[in-house]
mmCIF file of C-alpha atoms in Angstrom:
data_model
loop_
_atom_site.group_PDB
_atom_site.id
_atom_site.type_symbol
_atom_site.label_atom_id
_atom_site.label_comp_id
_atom_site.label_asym_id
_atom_site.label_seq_id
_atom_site.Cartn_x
_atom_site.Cartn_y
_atom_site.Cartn_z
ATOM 1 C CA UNK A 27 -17.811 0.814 -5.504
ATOM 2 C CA UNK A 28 -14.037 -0.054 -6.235
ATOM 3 C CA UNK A 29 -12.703 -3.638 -5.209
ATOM 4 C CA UNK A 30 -9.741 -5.884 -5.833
ATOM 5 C CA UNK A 31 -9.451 -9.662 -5.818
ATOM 6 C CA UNK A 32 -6.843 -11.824 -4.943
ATOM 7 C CA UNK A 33 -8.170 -15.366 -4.920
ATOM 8 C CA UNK A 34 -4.723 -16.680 -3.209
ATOM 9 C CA UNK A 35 -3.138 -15.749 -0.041
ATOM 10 C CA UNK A 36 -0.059 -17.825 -0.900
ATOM 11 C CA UNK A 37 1.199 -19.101 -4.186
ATOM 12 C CA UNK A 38 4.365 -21.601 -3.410
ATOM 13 C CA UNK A 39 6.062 -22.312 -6.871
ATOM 14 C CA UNK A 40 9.340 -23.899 -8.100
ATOM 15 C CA UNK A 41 12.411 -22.064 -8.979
ATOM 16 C CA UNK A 42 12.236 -22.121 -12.840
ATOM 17 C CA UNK A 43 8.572 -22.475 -12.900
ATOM 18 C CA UNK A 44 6.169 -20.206 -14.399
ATOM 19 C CA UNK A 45 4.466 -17.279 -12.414
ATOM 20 C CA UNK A 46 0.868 -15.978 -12.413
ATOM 21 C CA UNK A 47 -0.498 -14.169 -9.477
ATOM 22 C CA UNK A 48 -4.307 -13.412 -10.120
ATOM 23 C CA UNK A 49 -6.342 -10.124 -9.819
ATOM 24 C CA UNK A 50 -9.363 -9.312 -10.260
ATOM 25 C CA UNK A 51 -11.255 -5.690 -9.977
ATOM 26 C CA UNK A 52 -14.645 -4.568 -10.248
ATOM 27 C CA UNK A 53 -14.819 -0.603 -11.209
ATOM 28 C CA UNK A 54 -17.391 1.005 -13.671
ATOM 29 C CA UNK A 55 -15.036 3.290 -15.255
ATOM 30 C CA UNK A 56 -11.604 2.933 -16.883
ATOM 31 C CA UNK A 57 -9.178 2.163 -13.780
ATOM 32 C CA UNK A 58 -5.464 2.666 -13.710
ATOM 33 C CA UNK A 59 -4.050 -1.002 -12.259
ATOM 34 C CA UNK A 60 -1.247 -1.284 -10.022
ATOM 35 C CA UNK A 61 1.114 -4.046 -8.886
ATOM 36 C CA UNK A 62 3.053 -3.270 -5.544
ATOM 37 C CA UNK A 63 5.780 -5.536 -4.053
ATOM 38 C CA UNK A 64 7.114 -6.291 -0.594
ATOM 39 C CA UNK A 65 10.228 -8.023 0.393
ATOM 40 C CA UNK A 66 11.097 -8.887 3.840
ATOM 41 C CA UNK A 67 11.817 -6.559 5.809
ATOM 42 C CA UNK A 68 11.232 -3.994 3.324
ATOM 43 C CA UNK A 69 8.385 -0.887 2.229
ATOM 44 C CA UNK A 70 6.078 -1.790 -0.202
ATOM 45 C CA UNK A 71 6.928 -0.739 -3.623
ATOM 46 C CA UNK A 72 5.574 -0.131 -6.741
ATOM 47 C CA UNK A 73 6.534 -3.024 -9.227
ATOM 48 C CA UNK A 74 4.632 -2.213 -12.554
ATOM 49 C CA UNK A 75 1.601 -0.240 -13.831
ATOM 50 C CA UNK A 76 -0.453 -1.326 -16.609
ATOM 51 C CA UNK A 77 -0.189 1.944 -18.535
ATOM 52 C CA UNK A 78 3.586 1.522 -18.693
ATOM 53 C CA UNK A 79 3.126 -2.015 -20.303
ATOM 54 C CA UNK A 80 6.839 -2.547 -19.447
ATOM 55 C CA UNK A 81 8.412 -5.567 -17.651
ATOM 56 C CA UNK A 82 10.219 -4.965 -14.105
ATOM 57 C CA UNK A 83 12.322 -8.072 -13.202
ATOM 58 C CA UNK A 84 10.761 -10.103 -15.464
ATOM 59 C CA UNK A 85 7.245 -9.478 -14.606
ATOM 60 C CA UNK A 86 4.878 -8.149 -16.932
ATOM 61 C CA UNK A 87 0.861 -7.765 -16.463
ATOM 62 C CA UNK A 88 -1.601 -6.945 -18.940
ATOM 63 C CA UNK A 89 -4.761 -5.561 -18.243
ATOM 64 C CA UNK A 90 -8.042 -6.790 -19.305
ATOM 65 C CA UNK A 91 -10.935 -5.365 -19.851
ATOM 66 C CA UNK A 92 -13.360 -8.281 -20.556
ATOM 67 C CA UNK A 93 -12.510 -10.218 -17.250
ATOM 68 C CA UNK A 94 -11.775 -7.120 -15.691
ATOM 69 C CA UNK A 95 -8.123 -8.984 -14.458
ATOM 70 C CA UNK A 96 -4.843 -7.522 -14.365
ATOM 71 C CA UNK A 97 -2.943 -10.774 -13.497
ATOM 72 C CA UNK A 98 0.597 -10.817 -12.649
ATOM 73 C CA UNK A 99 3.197 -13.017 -14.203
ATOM 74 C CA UNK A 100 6.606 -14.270 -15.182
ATOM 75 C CA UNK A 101 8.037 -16.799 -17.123
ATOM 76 C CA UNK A 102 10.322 -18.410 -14.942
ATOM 77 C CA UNK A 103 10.556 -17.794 -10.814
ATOM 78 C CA UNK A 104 13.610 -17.050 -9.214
ATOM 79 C CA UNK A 105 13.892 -17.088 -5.456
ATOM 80 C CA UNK A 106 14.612 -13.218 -4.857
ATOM 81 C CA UNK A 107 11.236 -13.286 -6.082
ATOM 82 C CA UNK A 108 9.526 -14.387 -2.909
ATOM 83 C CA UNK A 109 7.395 -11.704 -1.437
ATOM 84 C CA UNK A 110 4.155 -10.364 -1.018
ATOM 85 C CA UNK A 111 1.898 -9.140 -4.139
ATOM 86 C CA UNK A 112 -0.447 -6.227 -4.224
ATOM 87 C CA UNK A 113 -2.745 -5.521 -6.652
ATOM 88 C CA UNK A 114 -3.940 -2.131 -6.710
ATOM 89 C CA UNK A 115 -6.884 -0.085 -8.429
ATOM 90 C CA UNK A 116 -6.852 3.659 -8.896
ATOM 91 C CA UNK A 117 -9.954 5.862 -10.415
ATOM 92 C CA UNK A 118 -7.540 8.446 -11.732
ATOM 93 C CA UNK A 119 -6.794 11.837 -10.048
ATOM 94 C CA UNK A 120 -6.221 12.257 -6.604
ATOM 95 C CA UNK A 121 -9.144 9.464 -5.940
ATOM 96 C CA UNK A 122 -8.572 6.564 -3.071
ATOM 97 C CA UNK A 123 -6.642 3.815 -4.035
ATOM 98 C CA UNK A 124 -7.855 0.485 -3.189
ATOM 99 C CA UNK A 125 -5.533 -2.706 -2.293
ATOM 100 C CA UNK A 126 -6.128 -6.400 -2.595
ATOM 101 C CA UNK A 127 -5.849 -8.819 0.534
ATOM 102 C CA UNK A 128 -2.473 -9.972 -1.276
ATOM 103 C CA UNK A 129 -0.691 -12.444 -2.452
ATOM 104 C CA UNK A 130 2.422 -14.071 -0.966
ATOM 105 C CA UNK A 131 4.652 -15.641 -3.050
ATOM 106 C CA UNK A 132 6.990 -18.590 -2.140
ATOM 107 C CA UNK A 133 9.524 -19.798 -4.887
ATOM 108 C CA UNK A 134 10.959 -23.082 -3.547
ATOM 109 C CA UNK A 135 14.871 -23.955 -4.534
ATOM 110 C CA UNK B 30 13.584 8.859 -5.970
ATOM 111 C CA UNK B 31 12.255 10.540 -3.502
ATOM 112 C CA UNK B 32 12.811 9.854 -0.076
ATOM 113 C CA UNK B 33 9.957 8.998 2.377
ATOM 114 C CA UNK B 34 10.638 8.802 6.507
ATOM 115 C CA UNK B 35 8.429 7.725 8.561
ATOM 116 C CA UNK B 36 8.984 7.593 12.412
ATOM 117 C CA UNK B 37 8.693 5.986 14.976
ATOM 118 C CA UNK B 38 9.770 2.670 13.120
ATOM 119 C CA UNK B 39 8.145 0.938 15.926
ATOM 120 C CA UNK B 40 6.400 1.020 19.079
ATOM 121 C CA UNK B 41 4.724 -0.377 22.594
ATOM 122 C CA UNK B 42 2.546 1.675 23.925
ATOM 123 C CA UNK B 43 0.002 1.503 27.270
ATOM 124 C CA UNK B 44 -3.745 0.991 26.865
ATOM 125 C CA UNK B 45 -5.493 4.906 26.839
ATOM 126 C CA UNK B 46 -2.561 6.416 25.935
ATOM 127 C CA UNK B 47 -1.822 8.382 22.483
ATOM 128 C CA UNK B 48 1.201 7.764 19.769
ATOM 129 C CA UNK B 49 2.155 10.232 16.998
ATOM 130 C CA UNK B 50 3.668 8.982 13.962
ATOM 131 C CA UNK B 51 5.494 11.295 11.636
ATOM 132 C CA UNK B 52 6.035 11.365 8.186
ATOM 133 C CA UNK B 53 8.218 13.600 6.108
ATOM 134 C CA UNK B 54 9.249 13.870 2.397
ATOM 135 C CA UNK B 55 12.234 15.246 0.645
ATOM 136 C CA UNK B 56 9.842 16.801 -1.909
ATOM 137 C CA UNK B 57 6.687 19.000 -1.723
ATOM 138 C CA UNK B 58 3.894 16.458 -2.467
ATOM 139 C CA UNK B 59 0.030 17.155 -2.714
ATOM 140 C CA UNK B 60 -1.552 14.212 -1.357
ATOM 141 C CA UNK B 61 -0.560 12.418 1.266
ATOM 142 C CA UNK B 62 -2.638 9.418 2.845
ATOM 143 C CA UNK B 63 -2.574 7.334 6.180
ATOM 144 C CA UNK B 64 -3.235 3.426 5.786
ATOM 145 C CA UNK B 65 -3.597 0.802 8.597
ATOM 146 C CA UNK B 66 -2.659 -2.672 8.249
ATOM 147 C CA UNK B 67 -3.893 -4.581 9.971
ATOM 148 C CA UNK B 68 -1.922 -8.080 10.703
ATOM 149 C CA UNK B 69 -2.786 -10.708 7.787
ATOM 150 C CA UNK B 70 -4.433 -7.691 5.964
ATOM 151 C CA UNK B 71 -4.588 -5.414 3.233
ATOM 152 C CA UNK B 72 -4.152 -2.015 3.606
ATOM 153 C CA UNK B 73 -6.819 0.277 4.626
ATOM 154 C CA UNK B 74 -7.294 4.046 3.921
ATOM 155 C CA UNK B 75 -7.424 6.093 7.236
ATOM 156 C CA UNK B 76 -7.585 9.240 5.101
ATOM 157 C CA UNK B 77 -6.030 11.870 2.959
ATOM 158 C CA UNK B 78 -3.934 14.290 4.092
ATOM 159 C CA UNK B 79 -4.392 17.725 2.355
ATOM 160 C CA UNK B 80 -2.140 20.976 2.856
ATOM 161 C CA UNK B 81 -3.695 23.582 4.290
ATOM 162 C CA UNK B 82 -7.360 22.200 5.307
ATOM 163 C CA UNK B 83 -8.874 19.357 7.295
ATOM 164 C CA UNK B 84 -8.178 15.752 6.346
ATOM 165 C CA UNK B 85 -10.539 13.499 4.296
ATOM 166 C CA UNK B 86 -11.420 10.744 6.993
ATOM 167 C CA UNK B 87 -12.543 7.409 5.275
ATOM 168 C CA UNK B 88 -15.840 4.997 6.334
ATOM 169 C CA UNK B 89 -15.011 3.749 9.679
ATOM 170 C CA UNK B 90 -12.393 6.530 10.979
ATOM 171 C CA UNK B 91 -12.957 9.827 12.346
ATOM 172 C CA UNK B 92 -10.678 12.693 13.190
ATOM 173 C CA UNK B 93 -10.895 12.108 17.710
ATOM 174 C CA UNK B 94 -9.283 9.265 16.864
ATOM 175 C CA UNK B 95 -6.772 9.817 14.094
ATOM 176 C CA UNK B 96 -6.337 13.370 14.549
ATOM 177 C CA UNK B 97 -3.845 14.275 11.151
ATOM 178 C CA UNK B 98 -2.327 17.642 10.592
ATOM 179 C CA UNK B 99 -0.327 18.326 7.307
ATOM 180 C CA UNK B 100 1.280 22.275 8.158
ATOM 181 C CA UNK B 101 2.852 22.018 4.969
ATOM 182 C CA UNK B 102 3.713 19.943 1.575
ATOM 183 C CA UNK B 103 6.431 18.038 2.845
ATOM 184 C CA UNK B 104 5.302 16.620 6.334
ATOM 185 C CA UNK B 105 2.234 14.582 8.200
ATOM 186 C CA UNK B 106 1.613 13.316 11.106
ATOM 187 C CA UNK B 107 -0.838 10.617 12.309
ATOM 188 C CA UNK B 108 -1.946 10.838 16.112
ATOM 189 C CA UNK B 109 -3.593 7.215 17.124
ATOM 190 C CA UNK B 110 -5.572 8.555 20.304
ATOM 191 C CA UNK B 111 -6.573 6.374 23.406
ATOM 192 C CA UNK B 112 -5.131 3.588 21.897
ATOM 193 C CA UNK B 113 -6.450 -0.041 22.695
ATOM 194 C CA UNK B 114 -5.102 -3.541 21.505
ATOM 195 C CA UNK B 115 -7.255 -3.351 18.490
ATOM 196 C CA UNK B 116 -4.996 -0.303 17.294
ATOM 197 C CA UNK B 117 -2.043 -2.866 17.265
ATOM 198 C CA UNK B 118 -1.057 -2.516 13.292
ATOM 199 C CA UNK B 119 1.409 -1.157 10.834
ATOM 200 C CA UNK B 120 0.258 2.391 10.209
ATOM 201 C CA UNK B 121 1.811 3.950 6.638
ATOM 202 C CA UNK B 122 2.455 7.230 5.222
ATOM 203 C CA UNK B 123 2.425 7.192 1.566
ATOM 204 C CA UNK B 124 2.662 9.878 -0.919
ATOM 205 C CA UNK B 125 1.996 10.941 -4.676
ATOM 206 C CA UNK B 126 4.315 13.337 -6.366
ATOM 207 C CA UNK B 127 1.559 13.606 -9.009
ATOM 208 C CA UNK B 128 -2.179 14.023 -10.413
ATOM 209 C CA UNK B 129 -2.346 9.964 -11.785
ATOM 210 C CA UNK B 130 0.971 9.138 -10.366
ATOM 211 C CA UNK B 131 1.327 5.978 -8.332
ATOM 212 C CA UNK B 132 1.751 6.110 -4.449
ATOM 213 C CA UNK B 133 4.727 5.970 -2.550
ATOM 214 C CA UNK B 134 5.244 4.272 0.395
ATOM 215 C CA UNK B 135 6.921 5.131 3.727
ATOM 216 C CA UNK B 136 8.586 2.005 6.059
ATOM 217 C CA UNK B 137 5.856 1.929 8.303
ATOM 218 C CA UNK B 138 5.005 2.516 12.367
ATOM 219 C CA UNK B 139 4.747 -0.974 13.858
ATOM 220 C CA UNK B 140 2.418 -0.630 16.824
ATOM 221 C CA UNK B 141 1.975 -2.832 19.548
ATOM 222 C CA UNK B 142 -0.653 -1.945 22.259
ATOM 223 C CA UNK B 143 -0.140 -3.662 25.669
#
């Protein structure tokens, strides 16, 4: 079975401080990882993908294979970056798509 | 990028009555799938809503209570049946334009069951 961990329900930062939001996933096979975003009073949207290994407002996430974690993270929080974090795991295909519990993120000013 | 709508935005509803949501895209998709969120939660698969047959329910839903039909590839809707105060939720519509694409999401059905 497919699951995704996200040891912290908030994550209250520092504007200008570093940014990791943790996730972990348990999946035999080779997974495609996901990182969604949603701002208040907005839809949830995708952020990043690992297989695109590109960085979307500053964020970048690597996965990792050995500790199974694709953890998200940026160098330096800004406060349009307050929101809440999904990570996401996908088998491939047209196969269900499981979410993590989430992650808010509070950058303070 | 596509466009997703989802509608009602929002909703209060009576105990034993029945709500259906809609959801239509500005592009033929294949898949389209139903979550529930519940508040303080994740997002939970309801099921998969394929074109042309029954949907695919997931552990813990079945079909007299979210009845789904999808009459073609751009449109879905959700019926939450004999709703209760435990159906209070955000119900989403979400879509992929692709085999190993990412999902899409609509804006979400806010449901509030008096």
């Amino acid at each position: 079975a497919q699951r995704v961990t996200q040891p912290e329900k908030l994550l209250s930062v520092f504007k200008g401080a570093p940014v990791e939001l943790k996730c972990n996933y348990s999946y035999s096979g080779s997974p495609e990882l996901f990182w969604y975003v949603q701002y208040s009073r907005q839809r949830l949207q995708l952020l990043l993908r690992h297989i695109s290994r590109e960085s979307i407002k500053g964020f970048t996430a690597d996965l990792n294979k050995g500790e199974t974690s694709f953890h998200l993270k940026k160098p330096f929080a800004q406060e349009e970056d307050s929101a809440m974090y999904y990570c996401a795991l996908s088998p491939g295909g047209y196969q269900k798509v499981t979410f993590g519990t989430g992650t808010k993120l509070q950058v303070i000013p | 990028s596509a466009v997703i709508s989802q509608k009602p935005s929002r909703d209060i509803c009576q105990r034993g009555t029945s709500l259906t949501i809609q959801c239509q895209v500005d592009s033929q998709v294949t898949m389209m799938f139903w979550y529930r969120q519940q508040p303080g939660q994740s997002l939970t698969l309801i099921a998969t809503a394929n074109q042309g047959s029954e949907a695919t329910y997931e552990s813990g839903f079945v079909i007299d209570k979210f009845p789904i039909s999808r009459p073609n590839l751009t449109f879905s809707t959700l019926t939450v049946s004999n709703m209760s105060p435990e159906d209070s939720s955000i119900y989403l519509c979400s879509v992929e334009f692709g085999i190993n694409q990412p999902q899409h999401f609509g804006d979400g059905t806010r449901l509030s069951i008096l």
